Coordinates of C-alpha atoms and ligand atoms in Angstrom, one line a residue:
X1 CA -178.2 72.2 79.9
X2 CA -180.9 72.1 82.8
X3 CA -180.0 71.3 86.5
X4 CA -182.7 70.2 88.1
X5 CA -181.8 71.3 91.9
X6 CA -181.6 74.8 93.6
X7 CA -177.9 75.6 95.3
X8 CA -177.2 77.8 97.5
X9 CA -174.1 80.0 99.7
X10 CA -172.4 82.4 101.2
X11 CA -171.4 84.9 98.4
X12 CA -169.1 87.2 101.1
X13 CA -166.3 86.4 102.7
X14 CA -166.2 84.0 106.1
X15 CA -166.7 86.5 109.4
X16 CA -168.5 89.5 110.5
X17 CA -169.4 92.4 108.3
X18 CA -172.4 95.1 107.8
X19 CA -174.1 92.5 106.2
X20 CA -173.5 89.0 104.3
X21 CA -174.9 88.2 101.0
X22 CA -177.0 84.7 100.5
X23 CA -177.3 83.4 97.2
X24 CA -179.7 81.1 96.2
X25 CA -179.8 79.8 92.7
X26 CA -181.9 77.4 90.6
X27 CA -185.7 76.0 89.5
X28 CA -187.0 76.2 92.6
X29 CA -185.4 79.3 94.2
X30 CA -188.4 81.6 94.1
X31 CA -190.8 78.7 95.5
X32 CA -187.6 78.0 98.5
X33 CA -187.0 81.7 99.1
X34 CA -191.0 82.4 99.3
X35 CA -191.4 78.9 102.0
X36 CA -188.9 81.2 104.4
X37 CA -189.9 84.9 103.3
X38 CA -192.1 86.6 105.4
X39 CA -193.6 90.0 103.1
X40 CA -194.4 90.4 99.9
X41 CA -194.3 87.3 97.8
X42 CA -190.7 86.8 96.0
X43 CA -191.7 84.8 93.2
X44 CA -194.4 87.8 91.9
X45 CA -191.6 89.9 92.2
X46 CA -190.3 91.6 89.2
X47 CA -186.3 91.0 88.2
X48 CA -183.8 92.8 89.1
X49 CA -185.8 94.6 92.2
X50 CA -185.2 94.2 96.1
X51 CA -187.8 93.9 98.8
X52 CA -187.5 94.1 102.1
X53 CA -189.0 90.9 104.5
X54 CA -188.0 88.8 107.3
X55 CA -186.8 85.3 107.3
X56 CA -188.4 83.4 109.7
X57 CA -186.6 80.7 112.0
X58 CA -189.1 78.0 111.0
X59 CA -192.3 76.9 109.8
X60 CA -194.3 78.5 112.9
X61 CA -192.9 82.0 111.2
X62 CA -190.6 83.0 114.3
X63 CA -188.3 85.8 113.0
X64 CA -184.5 85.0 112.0
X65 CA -183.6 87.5 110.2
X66 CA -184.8 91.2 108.8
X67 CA -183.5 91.7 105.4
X68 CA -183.2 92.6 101.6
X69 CA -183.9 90.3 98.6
X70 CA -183.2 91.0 95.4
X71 CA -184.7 88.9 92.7
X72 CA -183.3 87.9 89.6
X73 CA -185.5 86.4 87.0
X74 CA -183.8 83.4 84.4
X75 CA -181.6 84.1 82.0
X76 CA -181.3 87.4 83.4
X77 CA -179.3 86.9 86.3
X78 CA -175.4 86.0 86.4
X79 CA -175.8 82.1 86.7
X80 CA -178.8 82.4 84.3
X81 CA -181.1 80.8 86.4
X82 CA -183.8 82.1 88.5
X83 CA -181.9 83.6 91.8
X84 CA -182.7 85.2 95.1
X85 CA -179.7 87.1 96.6
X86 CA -180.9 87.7 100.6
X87 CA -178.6 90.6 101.9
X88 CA -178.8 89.6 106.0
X89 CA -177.2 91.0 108.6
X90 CA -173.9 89.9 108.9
X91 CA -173.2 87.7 111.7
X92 CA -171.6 84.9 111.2
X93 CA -174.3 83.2 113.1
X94 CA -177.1 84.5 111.1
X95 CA -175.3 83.7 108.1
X96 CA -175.1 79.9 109.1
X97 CA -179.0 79.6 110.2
X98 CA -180.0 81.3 107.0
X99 CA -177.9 79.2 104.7
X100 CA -179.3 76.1 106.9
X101 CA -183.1 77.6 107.4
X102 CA -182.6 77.5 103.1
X103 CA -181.5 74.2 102.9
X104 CA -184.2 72.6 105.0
X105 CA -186.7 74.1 103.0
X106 CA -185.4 72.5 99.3
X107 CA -181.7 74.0 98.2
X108 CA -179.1 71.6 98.7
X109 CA -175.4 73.3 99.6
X110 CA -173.3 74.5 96.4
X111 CA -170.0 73.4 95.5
X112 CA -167.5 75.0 94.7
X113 CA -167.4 77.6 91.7
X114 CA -170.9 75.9 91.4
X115 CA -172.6 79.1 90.2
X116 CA -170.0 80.3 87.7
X117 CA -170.2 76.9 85.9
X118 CA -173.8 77.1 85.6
X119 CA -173.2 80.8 84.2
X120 CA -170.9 78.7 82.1
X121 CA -173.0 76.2 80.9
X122 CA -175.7 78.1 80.5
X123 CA -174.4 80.3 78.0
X124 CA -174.0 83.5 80.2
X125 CA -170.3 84.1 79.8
X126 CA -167.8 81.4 78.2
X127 CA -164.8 79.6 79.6
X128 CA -162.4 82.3 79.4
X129 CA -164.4 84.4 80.9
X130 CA -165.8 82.5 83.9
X131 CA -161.9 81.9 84.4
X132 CA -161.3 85.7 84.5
X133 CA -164.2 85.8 87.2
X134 CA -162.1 83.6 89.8
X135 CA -158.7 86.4 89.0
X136 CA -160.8 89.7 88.9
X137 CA -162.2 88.5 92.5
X138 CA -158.0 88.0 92.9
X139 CA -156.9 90.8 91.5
X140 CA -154.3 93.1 93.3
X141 CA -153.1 95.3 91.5
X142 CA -154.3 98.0 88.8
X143 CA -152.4 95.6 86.3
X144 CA -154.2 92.5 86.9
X145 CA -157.8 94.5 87.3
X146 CA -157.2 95.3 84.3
X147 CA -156.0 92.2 82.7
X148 CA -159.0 90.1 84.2
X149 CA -161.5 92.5 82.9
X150 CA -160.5 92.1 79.7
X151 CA -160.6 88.0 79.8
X152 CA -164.2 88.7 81.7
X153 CA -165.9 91.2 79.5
X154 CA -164.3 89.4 76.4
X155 CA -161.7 90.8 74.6
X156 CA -159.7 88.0 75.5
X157 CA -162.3 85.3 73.7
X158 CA -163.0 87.5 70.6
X159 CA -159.1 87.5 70.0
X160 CA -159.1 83.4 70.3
X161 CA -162.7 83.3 68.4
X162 CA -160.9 85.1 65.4
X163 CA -158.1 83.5 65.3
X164 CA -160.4 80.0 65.2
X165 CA -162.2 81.3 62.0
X166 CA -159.1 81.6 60.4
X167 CA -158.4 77.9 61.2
X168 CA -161.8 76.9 60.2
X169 CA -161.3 78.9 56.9
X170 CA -158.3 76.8 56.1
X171 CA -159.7 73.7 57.8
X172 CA -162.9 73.8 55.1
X173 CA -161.0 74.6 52.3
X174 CA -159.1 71.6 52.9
X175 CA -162.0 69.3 53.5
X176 CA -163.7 70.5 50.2
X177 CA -160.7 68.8 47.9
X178 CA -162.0 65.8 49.7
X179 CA -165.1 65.6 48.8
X180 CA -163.8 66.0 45.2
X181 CA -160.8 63.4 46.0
X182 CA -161.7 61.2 42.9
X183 CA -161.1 64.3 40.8
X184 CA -157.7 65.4 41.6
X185 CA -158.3 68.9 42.4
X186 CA -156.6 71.4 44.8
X187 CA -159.1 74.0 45.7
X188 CA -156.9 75.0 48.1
X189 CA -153.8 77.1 46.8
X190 CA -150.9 75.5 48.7
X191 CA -149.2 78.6 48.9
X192 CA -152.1 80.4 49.9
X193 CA -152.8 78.1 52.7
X194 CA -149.0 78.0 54.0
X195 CA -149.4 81.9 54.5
X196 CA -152.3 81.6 56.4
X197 CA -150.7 79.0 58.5
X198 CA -147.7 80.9 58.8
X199 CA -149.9 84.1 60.0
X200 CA -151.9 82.1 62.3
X201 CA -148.8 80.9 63.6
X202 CA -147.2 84.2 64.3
X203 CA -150.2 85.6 66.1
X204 CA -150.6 82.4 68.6
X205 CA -146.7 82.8 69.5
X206 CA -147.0 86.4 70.5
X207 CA -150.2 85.8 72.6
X208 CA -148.4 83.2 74.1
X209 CA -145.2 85.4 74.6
X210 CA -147.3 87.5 76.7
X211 CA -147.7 84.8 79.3
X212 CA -144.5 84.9 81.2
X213 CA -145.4 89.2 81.7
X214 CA -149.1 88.4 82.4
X215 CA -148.5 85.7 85.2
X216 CA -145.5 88.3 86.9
X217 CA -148.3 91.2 86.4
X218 CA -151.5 88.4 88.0
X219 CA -148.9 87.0 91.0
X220 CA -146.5 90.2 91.0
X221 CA -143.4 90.9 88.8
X222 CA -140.4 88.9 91.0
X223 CA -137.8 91.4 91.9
X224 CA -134.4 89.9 93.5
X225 CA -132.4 92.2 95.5
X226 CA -128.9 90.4 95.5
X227 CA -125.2 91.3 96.4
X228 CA -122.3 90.5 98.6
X229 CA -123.0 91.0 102.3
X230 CA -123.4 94.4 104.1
X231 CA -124.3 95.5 101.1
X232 CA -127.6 97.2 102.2
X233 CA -130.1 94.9 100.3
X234 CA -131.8 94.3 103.7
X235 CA -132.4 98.0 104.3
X236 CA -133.4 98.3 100.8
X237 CA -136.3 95.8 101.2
X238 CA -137.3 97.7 103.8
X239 CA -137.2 101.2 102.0
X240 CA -139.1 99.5 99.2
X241 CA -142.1 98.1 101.6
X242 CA -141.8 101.2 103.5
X243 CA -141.7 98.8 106.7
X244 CA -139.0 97.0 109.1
X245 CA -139.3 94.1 107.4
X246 CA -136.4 92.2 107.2
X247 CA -133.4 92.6 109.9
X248 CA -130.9 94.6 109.3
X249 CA -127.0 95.1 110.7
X250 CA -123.7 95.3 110.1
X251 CA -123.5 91.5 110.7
X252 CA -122.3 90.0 107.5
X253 CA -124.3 87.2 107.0
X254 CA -128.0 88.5 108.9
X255 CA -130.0 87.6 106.2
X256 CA -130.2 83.8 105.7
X257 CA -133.3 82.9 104.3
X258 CA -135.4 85.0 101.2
X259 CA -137.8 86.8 102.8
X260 CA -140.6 88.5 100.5
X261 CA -143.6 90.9 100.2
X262 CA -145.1 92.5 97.6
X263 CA -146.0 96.4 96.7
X264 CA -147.9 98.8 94.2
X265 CA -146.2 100.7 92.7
X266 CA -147.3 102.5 89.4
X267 CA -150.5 99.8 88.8
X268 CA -147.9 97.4 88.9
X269 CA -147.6 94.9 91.8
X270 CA -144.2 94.1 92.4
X271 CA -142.7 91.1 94.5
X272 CA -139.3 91.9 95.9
X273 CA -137.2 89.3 97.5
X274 CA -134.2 90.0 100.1
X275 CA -131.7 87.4 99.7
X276 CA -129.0 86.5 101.6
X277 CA -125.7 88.1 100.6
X278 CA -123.4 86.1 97.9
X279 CA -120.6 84.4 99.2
X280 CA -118.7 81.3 100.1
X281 CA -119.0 80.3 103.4
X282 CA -119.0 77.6 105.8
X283 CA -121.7 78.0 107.7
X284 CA -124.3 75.0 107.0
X285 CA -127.7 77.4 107.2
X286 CA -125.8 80.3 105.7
X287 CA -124.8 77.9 102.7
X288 CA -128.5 76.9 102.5
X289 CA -129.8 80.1 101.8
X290 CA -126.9 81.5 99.3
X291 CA -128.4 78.6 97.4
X292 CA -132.0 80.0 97.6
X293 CA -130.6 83.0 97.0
X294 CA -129.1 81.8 93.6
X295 CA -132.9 80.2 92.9
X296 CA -134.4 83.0 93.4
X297 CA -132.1 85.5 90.9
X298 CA -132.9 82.8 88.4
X299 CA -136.4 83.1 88.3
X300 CA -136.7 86.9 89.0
X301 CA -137.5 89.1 86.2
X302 CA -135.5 92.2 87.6
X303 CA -132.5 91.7 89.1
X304 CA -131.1 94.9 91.4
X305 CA -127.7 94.2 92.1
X306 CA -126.2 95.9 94.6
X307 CA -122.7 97.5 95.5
X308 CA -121.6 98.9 98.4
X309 CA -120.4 102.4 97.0
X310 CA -118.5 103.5 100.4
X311 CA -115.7 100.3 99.1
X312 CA -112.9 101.8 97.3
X313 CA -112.5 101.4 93.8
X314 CA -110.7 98.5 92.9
X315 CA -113.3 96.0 95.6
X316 CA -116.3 97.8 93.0
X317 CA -114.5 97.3 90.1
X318 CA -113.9 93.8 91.2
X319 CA -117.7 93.5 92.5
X320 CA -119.0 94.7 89.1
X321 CA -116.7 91.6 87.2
X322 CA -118.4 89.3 89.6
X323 CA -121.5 90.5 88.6
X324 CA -120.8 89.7 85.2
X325 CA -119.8 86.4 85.9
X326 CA -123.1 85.9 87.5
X327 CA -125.2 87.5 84.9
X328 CA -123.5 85.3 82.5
X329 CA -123.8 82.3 84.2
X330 CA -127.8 83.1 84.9
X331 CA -127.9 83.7 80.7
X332 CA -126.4 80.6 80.1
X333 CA -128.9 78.4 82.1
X334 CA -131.8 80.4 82.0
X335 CA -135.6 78.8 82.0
X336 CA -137.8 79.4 79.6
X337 CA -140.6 81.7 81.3
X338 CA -137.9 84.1 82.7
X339 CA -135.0 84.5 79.8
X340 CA -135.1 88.1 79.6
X341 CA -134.7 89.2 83.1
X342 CA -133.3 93.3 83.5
X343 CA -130.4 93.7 85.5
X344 CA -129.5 97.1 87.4
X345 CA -126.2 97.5 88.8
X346 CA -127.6 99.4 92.2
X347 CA -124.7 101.5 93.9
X348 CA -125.7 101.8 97.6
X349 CA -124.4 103.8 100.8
X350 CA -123.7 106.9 98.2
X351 CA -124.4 108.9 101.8
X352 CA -120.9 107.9 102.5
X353 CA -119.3 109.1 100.3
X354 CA -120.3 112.8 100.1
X355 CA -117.5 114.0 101.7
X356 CA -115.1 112.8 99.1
X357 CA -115.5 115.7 96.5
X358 CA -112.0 117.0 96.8
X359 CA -110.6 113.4 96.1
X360 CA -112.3 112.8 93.4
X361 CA -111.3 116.0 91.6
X362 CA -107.2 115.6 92.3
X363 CA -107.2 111.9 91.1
X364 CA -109.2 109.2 89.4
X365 CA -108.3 106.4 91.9
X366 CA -111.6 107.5 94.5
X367 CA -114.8 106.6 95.2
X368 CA -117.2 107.9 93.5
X369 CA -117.6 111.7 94.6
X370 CA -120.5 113.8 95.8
X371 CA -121.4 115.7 92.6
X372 CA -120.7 112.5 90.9
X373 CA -123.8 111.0 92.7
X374 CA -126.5 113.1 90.9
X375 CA -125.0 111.9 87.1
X376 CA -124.8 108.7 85.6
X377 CA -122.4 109.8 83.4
X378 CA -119.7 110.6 86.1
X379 CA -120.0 107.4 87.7
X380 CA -119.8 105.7 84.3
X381 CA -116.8 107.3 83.6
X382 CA -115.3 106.5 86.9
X383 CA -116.5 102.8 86.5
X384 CA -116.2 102.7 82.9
X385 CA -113.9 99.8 81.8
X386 CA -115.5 97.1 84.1
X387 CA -119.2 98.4 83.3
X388 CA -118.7 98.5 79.5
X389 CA -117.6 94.6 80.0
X390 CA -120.6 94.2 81.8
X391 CA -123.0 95.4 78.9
X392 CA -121.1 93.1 76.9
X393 CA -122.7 90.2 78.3
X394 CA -126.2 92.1 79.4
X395 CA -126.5 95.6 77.0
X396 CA -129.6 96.4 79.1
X397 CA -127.9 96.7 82.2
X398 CA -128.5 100.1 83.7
X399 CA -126.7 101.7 86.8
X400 CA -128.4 103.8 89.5
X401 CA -126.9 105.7 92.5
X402 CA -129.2 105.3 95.9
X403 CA -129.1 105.5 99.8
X404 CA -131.1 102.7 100.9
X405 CA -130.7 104.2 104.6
X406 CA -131.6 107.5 103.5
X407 CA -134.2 106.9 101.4
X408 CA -132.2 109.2 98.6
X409 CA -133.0 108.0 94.6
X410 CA -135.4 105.5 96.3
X411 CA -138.2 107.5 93.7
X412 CA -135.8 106.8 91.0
X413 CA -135.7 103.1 91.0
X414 CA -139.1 102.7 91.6
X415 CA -139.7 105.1 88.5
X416 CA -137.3 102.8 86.5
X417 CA -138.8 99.4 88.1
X418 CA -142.0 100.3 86.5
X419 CA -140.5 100.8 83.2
X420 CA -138.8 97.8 83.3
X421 CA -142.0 95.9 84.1
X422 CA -143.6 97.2 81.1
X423 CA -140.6 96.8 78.5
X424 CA -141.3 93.3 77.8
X425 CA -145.3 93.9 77.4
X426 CA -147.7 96.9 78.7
X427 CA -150.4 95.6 81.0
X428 CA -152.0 98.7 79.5
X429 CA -152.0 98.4 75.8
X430 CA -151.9 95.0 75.1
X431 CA -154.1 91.9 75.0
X432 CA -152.1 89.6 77.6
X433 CA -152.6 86.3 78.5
X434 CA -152.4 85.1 82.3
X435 CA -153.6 81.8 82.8
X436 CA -151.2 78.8 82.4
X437 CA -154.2 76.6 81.2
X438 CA -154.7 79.0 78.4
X439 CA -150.7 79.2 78.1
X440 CA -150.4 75.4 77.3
X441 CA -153.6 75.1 74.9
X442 CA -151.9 77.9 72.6
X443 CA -148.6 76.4 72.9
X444 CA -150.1 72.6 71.9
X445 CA -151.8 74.8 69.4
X446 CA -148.8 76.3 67.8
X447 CA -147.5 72.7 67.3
X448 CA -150.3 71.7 65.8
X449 CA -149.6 74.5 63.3
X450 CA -146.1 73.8 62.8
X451 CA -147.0 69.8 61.9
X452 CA -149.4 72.1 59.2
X453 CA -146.5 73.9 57.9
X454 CA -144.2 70.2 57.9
X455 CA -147.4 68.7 56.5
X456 CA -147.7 70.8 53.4
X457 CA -143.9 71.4 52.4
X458 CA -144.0 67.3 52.3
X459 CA -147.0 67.5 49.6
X460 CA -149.3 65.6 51.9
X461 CA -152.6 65.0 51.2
X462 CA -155.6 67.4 52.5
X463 CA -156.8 64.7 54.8
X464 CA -153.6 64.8 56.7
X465 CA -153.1 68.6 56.6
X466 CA -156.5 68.9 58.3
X467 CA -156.3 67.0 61.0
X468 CA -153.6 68.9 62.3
X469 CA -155.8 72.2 61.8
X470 CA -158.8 70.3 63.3
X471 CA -156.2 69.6 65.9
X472 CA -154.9 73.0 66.7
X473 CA -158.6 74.1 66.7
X474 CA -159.2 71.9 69.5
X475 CA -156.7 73.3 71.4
X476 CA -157.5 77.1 70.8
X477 CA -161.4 75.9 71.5
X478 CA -160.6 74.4 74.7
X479 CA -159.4 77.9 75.8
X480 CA -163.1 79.7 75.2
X481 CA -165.3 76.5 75.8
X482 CA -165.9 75.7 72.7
X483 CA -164.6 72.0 73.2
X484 CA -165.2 71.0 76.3
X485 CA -164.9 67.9 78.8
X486 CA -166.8 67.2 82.4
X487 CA -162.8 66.7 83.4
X488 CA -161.7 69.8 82.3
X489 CA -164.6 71.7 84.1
X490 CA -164.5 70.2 87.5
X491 CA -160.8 70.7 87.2
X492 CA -161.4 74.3 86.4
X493 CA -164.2 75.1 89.0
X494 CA -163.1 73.3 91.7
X495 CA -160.0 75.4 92.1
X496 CA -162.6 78.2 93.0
X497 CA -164.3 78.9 96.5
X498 CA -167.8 77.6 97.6
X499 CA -170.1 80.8 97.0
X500 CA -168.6 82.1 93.4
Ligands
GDP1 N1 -124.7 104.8 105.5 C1 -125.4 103.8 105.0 N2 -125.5 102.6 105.6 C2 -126.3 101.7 105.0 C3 -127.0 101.9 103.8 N3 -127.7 100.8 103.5 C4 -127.4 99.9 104.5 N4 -126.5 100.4 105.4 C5 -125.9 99.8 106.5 O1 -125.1 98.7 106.1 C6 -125.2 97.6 107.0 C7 -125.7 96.3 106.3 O2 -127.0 96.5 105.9 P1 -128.0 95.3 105.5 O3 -129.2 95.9 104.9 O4 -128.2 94.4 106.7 O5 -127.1 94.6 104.4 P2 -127.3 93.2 103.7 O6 -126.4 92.2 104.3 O7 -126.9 93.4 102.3 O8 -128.7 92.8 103.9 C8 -126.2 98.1 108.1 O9 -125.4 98.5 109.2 C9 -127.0 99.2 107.5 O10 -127.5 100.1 108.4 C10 -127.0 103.2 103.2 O11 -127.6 103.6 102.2 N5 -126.2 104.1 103.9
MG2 MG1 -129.6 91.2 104.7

């Protein structure tokens, strides 16, 4: 596909900087960038070398701007078109009469995501890939670096290209019985075909299973701090962020609304959210946010639930079966993205307690003692009845010993958040799908499938059988560009910024 005009943008971000980068792509860019360019002529230049020149104000060559072009030559270049990138100094001023000085001379404004759709539809990088282009230039974490390089150089497309030839495989198998209709002849072993169906199947649903870790790892894996109040979930946030964040005091009831930040914290970016504390009250605004509160646990991946360790024995024993009521009621009405959320039973304040060592060692009926702090196994033991019911409902569950205040264990839980983050699917190892588009098209794929499967146990014919594999091809083509609609790419490329 040819375009006929010459676009151009700012390709850095809007302000001030060292310098700004211009981009002008198209036909004509050499012929515009030369009408403006003062020093060596542009369009002799060779690809993929700078020069240095001046852009000049207007026709009567008064000076603008002293810079370096770089010229790429078509299809060498990232749209694939002929392209002049100016790099200008970086005022936001200059930027503007540059970009303008370029437009009165031939190059009309781009749009936006303009230049990745013509890398697009000229063949330089397919739809997949052009997507991972918009989240490696989002990408906050080592995680989702990762995860969009391997959608932008590919891996992600040659996974969805292979599973397509097996479709097409079973697809022209199909279509050859019909051409030999009159004769009655299955080509195809049914069997046969119903494995492959059944494989192609399998390996669709686990790339799709990947999507509820990939969008946590792209936008940050939801972590809900939760608890009665006074609890210490509002210092926690803190000691996670490492800043004053959210409020803190001994104020039951301070936190009211979810407040959130993110943090990196092994290549992972995590998203924790303070909550307000659990509890039945009847204050209006307080009411409000124990129902966020509730919201948020239900969509959080981890759950850190904590206790108050300084309470005696039989309020934490009590606290741990309320947990377990609310772990059970979360299991019981869970969504579908988030159904296997972690939950760590969090004992807080343990700072308090340290002077209870001689207690503990006389009777049973303590809090939890000093030399019990630094073993899970003590603590189990002490809490053992009510956290064994617990891991009825949740076996997962896991139980960690911190002062929030102190900053003690703090190393610990981050340790185990990271773990936790990579139980259900390892940013590193794994091919893992982020993008709900793509998320959708290999669900609606999978159905297509399953109709395959339905399709042969009822002894339908091959014509029916391959639609549905035509079908799911569709869908798993839509995810590379292979099928593609004007729709479907100005719904994709508009979502980008003017300049990519
Ligand atoms: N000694 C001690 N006090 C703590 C600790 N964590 C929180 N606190 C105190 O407990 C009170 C309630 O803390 P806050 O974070 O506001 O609890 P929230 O209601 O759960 O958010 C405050 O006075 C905190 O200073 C801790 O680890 N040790
Ligand atoms: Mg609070």
């Amino acid at each position: 596909m040819k375009h006929m005009d010459t676009i151009v943008a700012i390709a850095t971000p809007y302000g001030v900087g060292g310098i700004a980068v211009v981009r002008l792509s198209g036909p004509d860019a050499f012929d515009i960038a030369d009408r403006v360019w003062k020093g060596r002529c542009l369009s002799e230049a060779a690809s993929h070398t700078a020069r240095l020149g001046m852009i000049t104000a207007d026709d009567s060559g008064s000076p603008l701007d002293q810079c370096v072009a770089t010229v790429f030559r078509a299809p060498s270049s990232f749209t694939g078109e002929d392209t002049v990138e100016f790099s200008v100094h970086g005022s936001k001023w200059i930027q503007r009469q540059v970009v303008d000085r370029l437009v009165s001379s031939g190059a009309r404004p781009a749009e936006p995501g303009e230049f990745t759709r013509r890398a697009f539809l000229n063949g330089r990088m397919d739809l997949a890939q052009a997507e991972g282009v918009a989240d490696l230039i989002a990408a906050s974490s080592r995680a989702a670096h990762r995860l969009a390089m391997s959608q932008v150089t590919g891996g992600f497309s040659a996974r969805i290209d292979s599973l397509r030839e097996r479709l097409i495989d079973l697809a022209s198998l199909l279509e050859l019985e019909l051409d030999f209709s009159e004769e009655d002849v299955e080509f195809a072993d049914r069997a046969r075909l119903r494995s492959i169906a059944e494989e192609t199947i399998s390996m669709i649903d686990r790339l799709a299973a990947t999507y509820a870790s990939g969008r946590a790892f792209k936008e940050g894996v939801p972590v809900a701090i939760a608890g009665r109040p006074n609890a210490g979930k509002s210092t926690l946030l803190n000691a996670l962020l490492g800043e004053d964040k959210a409020i803190v005091s001994d104020i039951p009831g301070t936190t009211r609304d979810v407040i959130d930040d993110t943090r990196e914290i092994g290549g992972i970016l995590f998203r924790f959210y303070d909550t307000a504390g659990l509890r039945d009250t009847d204050d209006e605004v307080e009411r409000i946010g124990v129902g966020r509160a509730h919201e948020v646990i239900g969509r959080a991946a981890i759950v850190l639930w904590l206790i108050d360790a300084s309470e005696n024995k039989k309020e934490i024993v009590s606290q741990i079966e309320w947990i377990k009521g609310q772990i059970d009621a979360q299991i019981n009405s869970q969504s579908e993205i988030y159904n296997e959320a972690a939950h760590l039973i969090v004992f807080n304040k343990t700072d308090l307690v340290s002077d209870l060592d001689s207690y503990c060692h006389d009777s049973h009926d303590c809090h939890a003692c000093h030399a019990c702090l630094d073993s899970h196994a003590c603590l189990d033991a002490h809490y053992s009845e009510a956290i064994g019911q617990l891991k009825e409902v949740c076996p997962g569950v896991d139980v960690l010993q911190i002062s929030a205040k102190e900053g003690k264990n703090i190393g610990t839980l981050e340790t185990m958040l990271v773990e936790l983050a990579k139980t259900g699917h390892d940013p590193e190892a794994e091919l893992i799908i982020t993008n709900a588009r793509h998320y959708e098209e290999l669900r609606s794929g999978s159905k297509a499938m399953h109709r395959v499967l339905d399709a042969l146990d009822a002894g339908l014919s091959a014509d029916l059988i391959s639609q549905d594999v035509r079908a799911a091809l569709h869908h798993l083509g839509t995810v590379t560009g292979a099928v593609t609609t004007d729709n479907l790419l100005s719904a994709i490329f508009t979502r980008f910024c003017i300049g990519k």
